[in-house]
Amino acid sequence: MSEGGDSAAARIDRAARWRAVRAVFEQAIERPSEQRIDYVQGLERSGDIDPRIVAEVLALLAADLTQAADADPGLAALAPDLLDELATDDAPASAAALLGRRFGSWEVTGLLGQGGMGTVCRVEREHDGIRQSGALKLVRAGWDSPALERRFRAERRILAALDHPGIARLLDAGAEAGQPWLVMEFVEGSTILAHCEQVQAGLRQRLDWFLQICEALVHAHRNLIVHRDLKPGNVLVNEAGQVKLLDFGIAKLLQEEDGQTLTGERLYTPEYAAPEQIRGEAVSTSVDVYALGVLLFELISGQRPWVVSGAHPAERAMLTLQQDPRRPSEVAVQQGPHRQWANRLSGDLDAIVLKALRKQPADRYASVSEMAEDVQRFLLRQPVLARRGNWRYRARRFVQRHALASALGTATLAAILLGAAGTWWQARQAELARQSAEREALTARAVAEFMTGVFARANPDRSGKPDPSAQDVLDLGAQALATDDSLKPAIRLALLAAVSRAYTGLGRAQEGLALLDAHGTLIDAVSDGEAAVAVRLARAVAQNNTGDRRGALVTLEPVESGFAELPPRLRIEVDYIAGVLHNNLGEGEIAVPRLSRAYTELRAAEGLDAPMLRRVIPALVSALGGLDRVDEARQIAAEAWQHARQSGMPVTTRMGYGNAYGLALLRDQPEQAVVVFREVLALSEVLYGDDSPELSTSIENVALALERQGLFDEARVLYLRSVALLLAQDTPDLFRVAKTEMAVAKAALRGGRPEEALERIESALARWDAIGKPQSVTYLGGLLTAIEANEALGDDTAVDALFRRAEPFLDGELRSLGRLARQRGLLLRARLMASRQHAASECSDTTELLESKKLGPLDLLQARILHAHCERSMGRPWRSILQSVSPEDPQLPKMHETVRLIWAELAAAADGAENRATHPD
């Protein structure tokens, strides 16, 4: 009976048999190879299992022994057909059960497919009147172990970061009744092979689509994502001719930190798997290069590299491991539509494909980009790297590029080859181009080998750590950079910049600087080139994060002097970093033009989908807000936010734009800011789970907007949630905890809880001092909160001691660090001086406040009243200062109690003086 004619009972019986086979096989495979068969036969003798099960397990074990002695491909690798069979055992029932079911805001409207790992459904949702479709992926029941759930959560974060038009985007994620799910972009289209047949695509069109695939993979590899299951079924082409890659990271999703997959299984498609995957060895981006070779072979020839006479997966695996592939040109001759270009495949394209299909990773292309460049060279009729041809080959390719010269005939060709100086020059240029490309390939290979070695060191079997963290890997990379003398200067610089930036991104900027300082001699010796620029940018970013903004600008000076000669992408990066530095220094008039230029160039080149705009737009919005250009900031942020929501951009992009928009609303529309921030928080909870420390920023943004509305208790509760999440980490970022505790203290103080505020702020300042972080604007904010808490509790001695600690920020060497925090400090000091009936020298604090012209309405009102009080205490005219203060001012009830009392005193004095002038005794 055919598969389609199976009864439900037959499917259930087959599924039960499969489960039994799988269980016994897994038990056997855990034993040494010489004991496995005896173990299974022992089960048969005991009568515990059906003899048919024993026969199937023994067959699997026999196939397993055909592999290398030290390799265990496991059940999934050897029997994918059985795995697929399991996926279909109850397909009709599961499809019916899923229809109409909701996952988050998505409703299941149809079944798209089922496979060994789970189910894919068509889903839809309506958001702001816009109907959006998606493809929901459910990990099938039985695979949802705690380890897989942890990997699933980590993987959805990685997938959210893949923002490329050639990659199906992650739209949403979550868990339903403990079952994790992802919603990816729904792609209307056909698999690439089917599409080629439908449109009768020629060789050039097929190669163009192949280059689109390569471009998407390069983006993924830059984000440290390896596809690991690239095949025609995972490559779709939509009606617009855009390639879309599916199922990114799913194989990686199943891989645990020590390189061993769950239950020892390695899932892949044998026909497209690289030899190292089949052998169970560590994989790198080279497995995607290999799969590209198989895919390109099939695109241009119509068949796969090997002829498989049987369907057993072990046979397919053995062919990959032992036999050399055929040449595409030989196969294409036998295929209908492919015959017409078979002659064009011979030579260059044959060489490109066969280089990608070499057995050893080191013998293949060093990267996907290198393979794509060779395909481009073929299209441009330039020498390809896969064929290290002699002078005849290069000369022939030169002539082919110049059809007019070819038409001149054999005599002309001989003259060109033997004597024409112009021809020699052209050939020399071709040789130089080849050498340059080879140098780039060597660099890429060296970097790949270096990082492969670092990750190998992080393997738990070598490192002794069960779950190496990103910090562990960085530390190993830094050690390797210090000890590996084989690295060339440009490669070492590129790696130094990348590792330093990674340290900074993990909140370890001091270590990022220390790494660069340790290699200062090399950095000084290599003063030009993109790698040297990258190192300076890395140093500037680290200096910014340690509070040394002026030093960071000095670091950028050599880069700025050669700004015009930089490639566009580096110019944008320099503009962005310089803009952030100037904005952090309160120099918005310098920051805004730099950030605006980066924004304009990115929008012109790539539109609002440009990945780097996720960094540039929030920085530009902040800088514009600092210059009181709130309407401009809000317009830019609102446009980005709406585009991100309507176009289904990745979750992380929507979150970034939502935060920028919320901050633009915060000043005068805090109620609307709360709405936006809560939506971002909901996205964060879907993406990271509701117990992840990654939620902290989103939680604190909501709390900040609530504070602006005077809802201090609600804000305090949210800040406390953020502290709890941060402290729940295995290795908490205590610096981050300290900053959030300061926010808790401030909200508690504003909510009338000075004792709690003092307890929290003392804990935060103690953490900060213990860590040894340099004092910053945030630290000043903590000191000021401590002063206010002690003021509320009546501890003048503590207040005076804290003011002495704040002295460098208010009057000393740190006075330029932050305008807003400094204004808060000056206002606080003026108020305390007034409450003690002390006149500040020449009323300098209130004079500076009134001259700043950037105070908010409430602070401006209090500054005027305190300044009038100070002037009166000094015996100078003061009544005119109060002329701009209206008794009906809505800010009056919001003032600090001390300032309200001073206002009442001044108003009474002014009224008394006026009465005496009107009615003299």
CSV table of C-alpha atoms in Angstrom, one decimal, residues 50 53 55 57 83 92 99 150 157 178 240 261 263 318 359 500 512 644 656 683 685 715 725 750 845 863 881:
chain,number,residue,atom,x,y,z
A,50,ASP,CA,9.7,-7.5,19.8
A,53,ILE,CA,12.4,-4.0,16.8
A,55,ALA,CA,16.2,-6.4,13.7
A,57,VAL,CA,18.0,-1.6,15.7
A,83,LEU,CA,12.2,10.8,11.6
A,92,PRO,CA,-4.2,15.0,10.1
A,99,LEU,CA,-6.6,25.3,13.1
A,150,ARG,CA,17.1,27.2,27.0
A,157,ARG,CA,17.5,36.2,20.2
A,178,GLY,CA,5.3,25.2,27.8
A,240,ALA,CA,9.7,39.9,-7.2
A,261,THR,CA,23.5,17.6,20.3
A,263,THR,CA,20.4,12.8,22.9
A,318,MET,CA,29.5,7.0,2.4
A,359,LYS,CA,36.5,16.9,1.6
A,500,SER,CA,37.7,45.0,22.3
A,512,GLY,CA,38.7,46.2,26.1
A,644,ALA,CA,9.0,49.1,11.9
A,656,GLY,CA,15.0,50.1,19.4
A,683,LEU,CA,7.9,42.6,22.7
A,685,GLU,CA,8.9,39.6,27.1
A,715,ALA,CA,7.7,53.3,39.0
A,725,LEU,CA,16.1,40.2,37.3
A,750,ARG,CA,9.8,61.0,45.5
A,845,ASP,CA,24.5,78.8,42.1
A,863,ALA,CA,15.6,78.9,40.7
A,881,ILE,CA,13.2,88.9,40.1
